[in-house]
Coordinates of C-alpha atoms and ligand atoms in Angstrom, one line a residue:
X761 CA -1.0 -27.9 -22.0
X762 CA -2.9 -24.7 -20.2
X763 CA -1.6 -23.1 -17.4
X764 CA -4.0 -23.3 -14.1
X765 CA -6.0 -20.0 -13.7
X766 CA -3.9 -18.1 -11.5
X767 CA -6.2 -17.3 -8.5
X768 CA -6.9 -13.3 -8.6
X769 CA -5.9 -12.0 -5.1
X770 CA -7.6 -8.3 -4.6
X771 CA -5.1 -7.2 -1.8
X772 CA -2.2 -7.5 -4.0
X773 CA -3.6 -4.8 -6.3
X774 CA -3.2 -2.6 -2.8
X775 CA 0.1 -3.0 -3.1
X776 CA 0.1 -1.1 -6.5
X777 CA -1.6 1.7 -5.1
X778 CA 0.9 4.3 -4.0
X779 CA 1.6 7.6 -5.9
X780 CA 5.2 9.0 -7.1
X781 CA 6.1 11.8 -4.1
X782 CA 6.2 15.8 -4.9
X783 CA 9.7 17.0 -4.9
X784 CA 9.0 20.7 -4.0
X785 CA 11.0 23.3 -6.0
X786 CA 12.7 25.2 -3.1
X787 CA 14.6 22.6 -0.9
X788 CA 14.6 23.6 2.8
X789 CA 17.3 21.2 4.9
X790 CA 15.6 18.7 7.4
X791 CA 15.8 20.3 11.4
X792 CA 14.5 17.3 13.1
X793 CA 11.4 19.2 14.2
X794 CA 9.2 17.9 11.7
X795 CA 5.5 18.0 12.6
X796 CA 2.3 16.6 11.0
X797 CA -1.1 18.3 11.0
X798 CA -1.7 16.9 14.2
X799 CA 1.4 18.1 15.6
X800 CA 2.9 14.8 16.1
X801 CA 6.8 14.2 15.3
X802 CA 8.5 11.6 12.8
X803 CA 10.6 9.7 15.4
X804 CA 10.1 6.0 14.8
X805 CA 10.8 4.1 11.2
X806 CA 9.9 0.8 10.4
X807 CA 11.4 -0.9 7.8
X808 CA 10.5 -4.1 6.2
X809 CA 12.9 -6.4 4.5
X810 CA 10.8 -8.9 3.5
X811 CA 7.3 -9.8 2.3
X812 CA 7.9 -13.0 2.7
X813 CA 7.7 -15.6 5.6
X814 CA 8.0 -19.1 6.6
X815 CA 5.1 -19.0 8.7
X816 CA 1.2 -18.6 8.1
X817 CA -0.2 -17.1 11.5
X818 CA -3.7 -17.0 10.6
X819 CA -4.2 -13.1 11.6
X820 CA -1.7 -12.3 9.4
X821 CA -0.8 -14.6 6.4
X822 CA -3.5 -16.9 6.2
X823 CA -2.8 -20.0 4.3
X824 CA -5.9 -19.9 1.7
X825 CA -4.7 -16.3 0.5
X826 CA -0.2 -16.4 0.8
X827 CA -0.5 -19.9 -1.0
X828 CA 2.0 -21.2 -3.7
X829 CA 0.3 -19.0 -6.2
X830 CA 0.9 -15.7 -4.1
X831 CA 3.0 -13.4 -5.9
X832 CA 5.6 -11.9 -3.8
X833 CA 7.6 -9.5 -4.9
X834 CA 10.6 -9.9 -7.3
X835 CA 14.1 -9.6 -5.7
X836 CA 14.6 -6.7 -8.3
X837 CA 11.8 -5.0 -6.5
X838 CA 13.4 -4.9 -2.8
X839 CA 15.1 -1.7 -2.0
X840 CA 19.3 -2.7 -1.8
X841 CA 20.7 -2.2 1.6
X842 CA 22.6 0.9 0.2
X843 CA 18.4 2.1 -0.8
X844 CA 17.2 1.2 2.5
X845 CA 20.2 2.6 4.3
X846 CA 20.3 6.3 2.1
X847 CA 17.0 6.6 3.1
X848 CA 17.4 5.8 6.8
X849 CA 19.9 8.8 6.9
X850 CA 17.3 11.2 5.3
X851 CA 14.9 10.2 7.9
X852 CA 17.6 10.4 10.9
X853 CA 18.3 13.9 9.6
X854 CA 14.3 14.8 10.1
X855 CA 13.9 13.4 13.8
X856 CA 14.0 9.4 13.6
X857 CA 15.7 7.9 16.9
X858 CA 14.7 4.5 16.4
X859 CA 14.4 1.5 13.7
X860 CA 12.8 -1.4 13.7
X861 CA 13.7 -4.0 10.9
X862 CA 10.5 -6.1 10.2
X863 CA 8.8 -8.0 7.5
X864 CA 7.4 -11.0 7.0
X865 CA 9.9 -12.9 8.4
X866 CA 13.2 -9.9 8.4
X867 CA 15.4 -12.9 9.2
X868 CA 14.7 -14.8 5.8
X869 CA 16.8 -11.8 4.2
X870 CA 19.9 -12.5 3.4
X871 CA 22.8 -11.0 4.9
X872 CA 20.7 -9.3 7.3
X873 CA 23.8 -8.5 9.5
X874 CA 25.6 -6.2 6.8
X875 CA 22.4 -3.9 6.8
X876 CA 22.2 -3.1 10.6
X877 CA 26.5 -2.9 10.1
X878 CA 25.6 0.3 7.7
X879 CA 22.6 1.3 10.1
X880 CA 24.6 1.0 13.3
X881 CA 27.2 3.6 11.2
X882 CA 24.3 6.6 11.4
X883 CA 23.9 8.9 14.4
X884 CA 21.2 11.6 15.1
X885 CA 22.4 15.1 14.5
X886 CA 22.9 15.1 18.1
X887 CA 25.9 12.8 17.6
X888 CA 24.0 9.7 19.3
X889 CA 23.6 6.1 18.3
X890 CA 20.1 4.7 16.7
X891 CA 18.3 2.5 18.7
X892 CA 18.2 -0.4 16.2
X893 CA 15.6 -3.7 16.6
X894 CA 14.1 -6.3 15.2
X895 CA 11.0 -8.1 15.4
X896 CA 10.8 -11.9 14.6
X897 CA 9.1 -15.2 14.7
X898 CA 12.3 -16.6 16.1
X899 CA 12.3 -19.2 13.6
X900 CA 16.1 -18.7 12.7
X901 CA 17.3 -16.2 16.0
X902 CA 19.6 -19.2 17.7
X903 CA 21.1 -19.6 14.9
X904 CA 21.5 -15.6 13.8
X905 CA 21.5 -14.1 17.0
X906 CA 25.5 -13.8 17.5
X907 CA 25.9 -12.7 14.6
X908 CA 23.2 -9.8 14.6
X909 CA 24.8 -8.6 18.0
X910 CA 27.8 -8.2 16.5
X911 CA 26.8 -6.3 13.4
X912 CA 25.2 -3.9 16.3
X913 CA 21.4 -4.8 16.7
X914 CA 20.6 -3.8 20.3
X915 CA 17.4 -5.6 21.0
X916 CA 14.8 -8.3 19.5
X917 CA 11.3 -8.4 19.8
X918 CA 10.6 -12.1 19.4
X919 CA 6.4 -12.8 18.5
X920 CA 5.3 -16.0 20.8
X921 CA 1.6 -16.6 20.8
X922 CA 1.6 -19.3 23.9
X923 CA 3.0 -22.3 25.2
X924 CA 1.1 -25.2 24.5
X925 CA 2.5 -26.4 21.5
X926 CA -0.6 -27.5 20.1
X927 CA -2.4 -24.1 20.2
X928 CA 0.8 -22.5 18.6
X929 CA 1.6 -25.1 15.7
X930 CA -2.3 -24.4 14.6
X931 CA -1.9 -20.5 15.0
X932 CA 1.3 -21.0 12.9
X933 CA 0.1 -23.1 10.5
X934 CA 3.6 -24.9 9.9
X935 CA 3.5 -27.0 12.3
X936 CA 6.3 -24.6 14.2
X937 CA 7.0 -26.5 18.1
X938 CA 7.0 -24.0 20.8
X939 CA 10.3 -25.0 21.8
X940 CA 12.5 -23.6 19.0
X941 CA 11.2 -20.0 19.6
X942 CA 12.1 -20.6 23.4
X943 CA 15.4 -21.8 22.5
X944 CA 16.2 -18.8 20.3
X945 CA 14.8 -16.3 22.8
X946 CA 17.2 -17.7 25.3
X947 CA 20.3 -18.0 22.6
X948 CA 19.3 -13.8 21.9
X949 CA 19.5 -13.0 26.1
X950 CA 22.9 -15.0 26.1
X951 CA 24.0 -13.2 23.4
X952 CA 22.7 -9.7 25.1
X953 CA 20.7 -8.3 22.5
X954 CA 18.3 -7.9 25.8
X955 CA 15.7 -7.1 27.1
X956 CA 14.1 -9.1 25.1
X957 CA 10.8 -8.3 25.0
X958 CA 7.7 -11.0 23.5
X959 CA 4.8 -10.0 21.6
X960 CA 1.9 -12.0 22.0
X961 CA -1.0 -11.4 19.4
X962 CA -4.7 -12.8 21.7
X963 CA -7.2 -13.7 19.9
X964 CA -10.0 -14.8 22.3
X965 CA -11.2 -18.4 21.7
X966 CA -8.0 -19.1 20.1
X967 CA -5.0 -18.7 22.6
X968 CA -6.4 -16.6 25.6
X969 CA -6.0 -19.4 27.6
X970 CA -2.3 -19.1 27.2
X971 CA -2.2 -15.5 28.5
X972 CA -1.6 -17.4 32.1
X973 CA 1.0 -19.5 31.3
X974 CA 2.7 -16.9 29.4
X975 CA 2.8 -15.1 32.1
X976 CA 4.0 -17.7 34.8
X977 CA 6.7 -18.5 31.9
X978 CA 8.5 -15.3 31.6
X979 CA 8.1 -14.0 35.3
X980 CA 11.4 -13.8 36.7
X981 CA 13.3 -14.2 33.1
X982 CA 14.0 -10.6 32.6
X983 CA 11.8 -11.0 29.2
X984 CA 8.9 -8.2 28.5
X985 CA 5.9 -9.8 27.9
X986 CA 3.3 -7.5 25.7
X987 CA -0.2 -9.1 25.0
X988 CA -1.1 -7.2 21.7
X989 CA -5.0 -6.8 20.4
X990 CA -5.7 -8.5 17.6
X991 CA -6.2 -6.1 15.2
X992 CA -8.3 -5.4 12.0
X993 CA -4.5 -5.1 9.6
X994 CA -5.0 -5.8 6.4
X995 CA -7.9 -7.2 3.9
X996 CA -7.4 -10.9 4.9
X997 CA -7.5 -12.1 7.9
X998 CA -11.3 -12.0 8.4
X999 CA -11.1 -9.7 11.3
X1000 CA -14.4 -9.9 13.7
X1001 CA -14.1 -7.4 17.1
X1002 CA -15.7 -10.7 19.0
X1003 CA -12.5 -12.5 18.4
X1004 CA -10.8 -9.1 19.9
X1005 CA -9.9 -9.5 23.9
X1006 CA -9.8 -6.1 25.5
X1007 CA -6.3 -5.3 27.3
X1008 CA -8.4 -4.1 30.1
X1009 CA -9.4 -7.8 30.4
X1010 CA -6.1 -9.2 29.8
X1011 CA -4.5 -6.9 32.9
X1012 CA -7.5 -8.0 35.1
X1013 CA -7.1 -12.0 34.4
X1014 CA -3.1 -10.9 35.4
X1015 CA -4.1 -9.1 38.4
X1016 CA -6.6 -11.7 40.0
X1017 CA -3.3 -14.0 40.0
X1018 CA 0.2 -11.9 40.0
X1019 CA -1.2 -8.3 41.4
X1020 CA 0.2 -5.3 39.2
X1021 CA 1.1 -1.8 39.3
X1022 CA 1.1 0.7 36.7
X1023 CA 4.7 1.4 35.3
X1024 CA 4.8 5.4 33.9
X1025 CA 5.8 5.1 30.0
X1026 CA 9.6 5.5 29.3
X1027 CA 8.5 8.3 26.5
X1028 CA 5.8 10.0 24.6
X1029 CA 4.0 8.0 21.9
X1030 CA 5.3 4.5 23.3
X1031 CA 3.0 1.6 22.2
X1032 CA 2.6 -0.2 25.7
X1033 CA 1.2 0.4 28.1
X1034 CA 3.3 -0.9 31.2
X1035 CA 2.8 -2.9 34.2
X1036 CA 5.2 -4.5 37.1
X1037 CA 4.4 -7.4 38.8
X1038 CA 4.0 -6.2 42.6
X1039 CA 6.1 -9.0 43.7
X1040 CA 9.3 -7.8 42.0
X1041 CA 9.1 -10.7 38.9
X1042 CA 9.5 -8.1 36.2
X1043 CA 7.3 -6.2 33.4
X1044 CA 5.1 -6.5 31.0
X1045 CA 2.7 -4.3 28.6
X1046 CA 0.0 -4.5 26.6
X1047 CA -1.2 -2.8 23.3
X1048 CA -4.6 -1.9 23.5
X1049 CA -4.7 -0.6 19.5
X1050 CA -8.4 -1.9 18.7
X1051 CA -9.9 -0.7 22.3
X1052 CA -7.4 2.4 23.6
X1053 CA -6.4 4.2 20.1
X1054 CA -3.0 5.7 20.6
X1055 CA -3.4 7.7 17.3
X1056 CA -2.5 11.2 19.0
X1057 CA 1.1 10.4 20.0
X1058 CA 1.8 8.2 17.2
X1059 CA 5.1 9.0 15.4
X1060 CA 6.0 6.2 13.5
X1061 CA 6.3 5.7 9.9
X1062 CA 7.0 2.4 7.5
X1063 CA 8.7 1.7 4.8
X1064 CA 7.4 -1.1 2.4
X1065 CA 10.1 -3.5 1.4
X1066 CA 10.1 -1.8 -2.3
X1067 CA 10.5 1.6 -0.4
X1068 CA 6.5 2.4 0.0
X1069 CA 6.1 4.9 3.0
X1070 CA 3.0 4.4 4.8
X1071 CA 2.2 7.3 7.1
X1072 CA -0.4 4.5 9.2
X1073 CA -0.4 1.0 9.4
X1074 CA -3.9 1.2 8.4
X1075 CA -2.8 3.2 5.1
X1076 CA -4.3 2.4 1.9
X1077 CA -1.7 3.8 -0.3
X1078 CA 1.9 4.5 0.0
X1079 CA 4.7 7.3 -1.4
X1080 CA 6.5 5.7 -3.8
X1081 CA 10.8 6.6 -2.4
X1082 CA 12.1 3.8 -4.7
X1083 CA 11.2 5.6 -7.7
X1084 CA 12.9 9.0 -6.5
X1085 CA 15.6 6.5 -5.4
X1086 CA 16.1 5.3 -8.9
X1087 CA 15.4 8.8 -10.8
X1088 CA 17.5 11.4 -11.0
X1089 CA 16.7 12.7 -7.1
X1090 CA 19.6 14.3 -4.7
X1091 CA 19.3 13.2 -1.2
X1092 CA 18.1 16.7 -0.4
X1093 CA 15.4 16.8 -2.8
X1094 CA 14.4 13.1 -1.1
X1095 CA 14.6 14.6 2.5
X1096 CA 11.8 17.6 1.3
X1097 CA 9.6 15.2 -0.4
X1098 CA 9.4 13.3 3.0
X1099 CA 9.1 16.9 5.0
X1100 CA 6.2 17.6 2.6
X1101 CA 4.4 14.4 3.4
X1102 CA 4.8 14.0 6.8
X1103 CA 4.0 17.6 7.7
X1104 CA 0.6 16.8 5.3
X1105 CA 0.0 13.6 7.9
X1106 CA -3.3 13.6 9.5
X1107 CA -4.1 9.6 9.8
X1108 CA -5.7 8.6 12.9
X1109 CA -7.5 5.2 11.9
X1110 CA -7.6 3.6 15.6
X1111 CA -9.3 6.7 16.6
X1112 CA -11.7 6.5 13.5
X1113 CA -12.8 2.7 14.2
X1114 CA -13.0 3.8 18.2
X1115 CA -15.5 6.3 17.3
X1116 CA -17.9 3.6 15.7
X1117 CA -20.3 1.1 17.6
X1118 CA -18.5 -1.9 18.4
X1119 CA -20.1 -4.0 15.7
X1120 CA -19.5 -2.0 13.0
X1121 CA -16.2 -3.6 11.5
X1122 CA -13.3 -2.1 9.9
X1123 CA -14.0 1.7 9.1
X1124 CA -15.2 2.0 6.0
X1125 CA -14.1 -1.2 4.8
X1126 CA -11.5 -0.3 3.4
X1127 CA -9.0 -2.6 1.3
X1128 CA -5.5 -2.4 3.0
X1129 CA -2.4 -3.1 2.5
X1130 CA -0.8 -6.8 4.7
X1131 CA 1.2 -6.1 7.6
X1132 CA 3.2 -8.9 6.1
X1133 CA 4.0 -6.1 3.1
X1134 CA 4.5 -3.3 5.3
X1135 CA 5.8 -4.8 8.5
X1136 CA 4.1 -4.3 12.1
Ligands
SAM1807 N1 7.5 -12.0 11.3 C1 7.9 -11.2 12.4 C2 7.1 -11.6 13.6 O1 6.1 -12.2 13.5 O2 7.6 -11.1 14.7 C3 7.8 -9.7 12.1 C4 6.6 -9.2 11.3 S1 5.1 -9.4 12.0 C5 4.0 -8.7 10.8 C6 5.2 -8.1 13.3 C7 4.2 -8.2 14.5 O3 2.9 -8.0 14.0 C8 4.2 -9.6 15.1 O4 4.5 -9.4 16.5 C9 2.8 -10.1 14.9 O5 2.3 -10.9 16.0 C10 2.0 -8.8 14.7 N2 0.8 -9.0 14.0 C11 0.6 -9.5 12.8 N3 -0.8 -9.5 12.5 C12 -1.4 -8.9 13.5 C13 -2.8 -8.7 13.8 N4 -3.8 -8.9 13.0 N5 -3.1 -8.1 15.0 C14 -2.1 -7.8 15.9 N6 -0.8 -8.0 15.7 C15 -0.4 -8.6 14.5
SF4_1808 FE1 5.0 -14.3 9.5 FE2 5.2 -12.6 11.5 FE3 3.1 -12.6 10.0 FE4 3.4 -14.6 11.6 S1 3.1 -12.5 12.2 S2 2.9 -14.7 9.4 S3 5.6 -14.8 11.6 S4 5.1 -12.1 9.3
SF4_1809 FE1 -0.5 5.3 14.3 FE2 -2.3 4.7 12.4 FE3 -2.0 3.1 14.5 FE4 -3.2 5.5 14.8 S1 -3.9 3.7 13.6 S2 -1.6 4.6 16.1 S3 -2.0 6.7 13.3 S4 -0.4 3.6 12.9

């Protein structure tokens, strides 16, 4: 019997790409005042424990490409908790406040809790707490959400792309009902891992008509409703800027119902815009990252879940940590590699793509990395 030829899948050779990082020869001990090129700090570390998912949203792990023959990576691959959580410290020593756990789907790793138990344990060099959350489809959050409280997570961000069941099921692609993810988001506000806020990716012609109802939905429920830009991530997703709705549309459909005000941003390089209801029924935000780049405060860096950093989410190539983890590296030779690479940062791709005619696609079309490999 011959096997089936195995489809070749060119965005998985991305994932390859990523080069082994210089461990300088005098070691200088992190300050926290890192700064890249463009003078921005390292503040913010995403960290993806997964690649894997039990959804297909079409923008982001569309069925025809993350099908049965789609390799995902070997368990062996994944950095260990102990990995992940050595190299949390390192970056807490440089400046990092905050952590988002991502993936894929973070809640389809197992034992979840006993990670954000070792990263509730780290503290800046101030002596404070991290500000640890997760982002998730929801899928499994009734079920987990006690239990991630009480390891120490603080908040989730729960992804909900609208109300009508039948729109979400097809944007899905599991046939996923509405009603679960509303269950678990009420289950995580019991449980106080609040406020919770809701990420909801628009796609015009495909669930802008839920912006409305989303919005009538989660007025008054103490919930933070962001309405995120579809964006060009990735290689596979067959991003077109028509199917893009501007935020600047989003807040005006909003307004003409539920007038808003302008909310000033709780800190420098926060994604979201903000906007209160005048009428007193709460918040919500939206990320403009295809229309209103946000490059020049951006202080955020990801780790792949085999311990790639990517200095941009539109990064074509990571730093390879996993194999200094592995080698024969101290944790102060690890701590001046990243120093070295972050103070070499210069990406700006939002910035890039605003700076081309609005037809013109992703810049340069460039092959990508998923968002589903390096977490959003
Ligand atoms: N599976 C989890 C979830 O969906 O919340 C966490 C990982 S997911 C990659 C993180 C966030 O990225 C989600 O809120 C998702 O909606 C967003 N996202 C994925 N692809 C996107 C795209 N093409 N444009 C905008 N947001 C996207
Ligand atoms: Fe999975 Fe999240 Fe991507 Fe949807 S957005 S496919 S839930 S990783
Ligand atoms: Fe940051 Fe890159 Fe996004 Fe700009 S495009 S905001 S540098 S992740």
């Amino acid at each position: 019997m011959t096997d089936k030829p195995r489809k070749v899948i060119p965005l998985a050779d991305m994932r390859y790409a990523s080069r082994i990082p210089p461990v300088p020869a005098r070691l200088s001990a992190p300050t926290g005042l890192l700064s890249d090129t463009r003078g921005r700090p390292l503040r913010d570390l995403r960290i993806s424990v997964t690649d894997r998912c039990n959804f297909r949203c079409n923008y982001c792990m569309p069925r025809d490409v993350f099908d049965k023959d789609y390799a995902f990576l070997p368990h062996s691959s994944l950095l260990s908790f102990e990995e992940i959580t050595r190299l949390a410290r390192i970056f807490v020593a440089h400046g990092v406040e905050k952590i988002r756990l991502t993936g894929g789907e973070p809640l389809l790793r197992k034992n979840l809790e006993v990670l954000i138990e070792m990263l509730a344990k780290l503290q800046t060099p101030e002596g404070r707490p991290l500000d640890i959350t997760l982002t998730t489809n929801a899928s499994l959050l009734a079920k987990k959400a006690q239990s991630l409280k009480d390891a120490g997570l603080q908040r989730v961000t729960v992804s909900l792309d609208g109300l009508d069941d039948a729109i979400f099921r097809r944007m899905n692609d599991v046939d996923f009902p509405v009603a679960e993810v509303l269950k678990g988001i009420e289950v995580a506000q019991n449980v106080g891992l609040a406020p919770v806020k809701i990420n909801m990716v628009v796609k015009r012609g495909t669930n802008d008509t839920e912006i409305l109802p989303m919005a009538r939905h989660f007025r008054h429920s103490g919930a933070v409703l962001r309405f995120i830009e579809y964006m060009d991530v990735g290689a596979s997703n067959g991003w077109r800027m028509d199917e893009v709705l501007p935020s600047a549309q989003v807040v005006e459909r909003l307004n003409a119902e539920f007038p808003l005000t302008v909310v000033d941003p709780n800190y420098a390089g926060e994604t979201a815009e903000r906007w209160r209801y005048a009428d007193g029924a709460g918040e919500i935000g939206v990320i403009s990252s295809v229309t209103q780049a946000f490059c020049s405060d951006c202080n955020r860096a990801r780790l792949s879940t085999e311990g790639k950093l990517f200095l941009c989410l539109f990064a074509n190539q990571g730093h390879d940590f996993r194999a200094l983890l592995r080698g024969d590296y101290a944790d102060d030779q690890i701590a001046a590699a990243v120093g070295l690479i972050w103070q070499a940062r210069g990406d700006r791709y939002s910035e890039l793509r605003a700076a081309l005619p609005a037809d013109a696609g992703i810049v340069d079309g460039a092959r990508r990395v998923e968002m589903s490999y390096i977490g959003g």
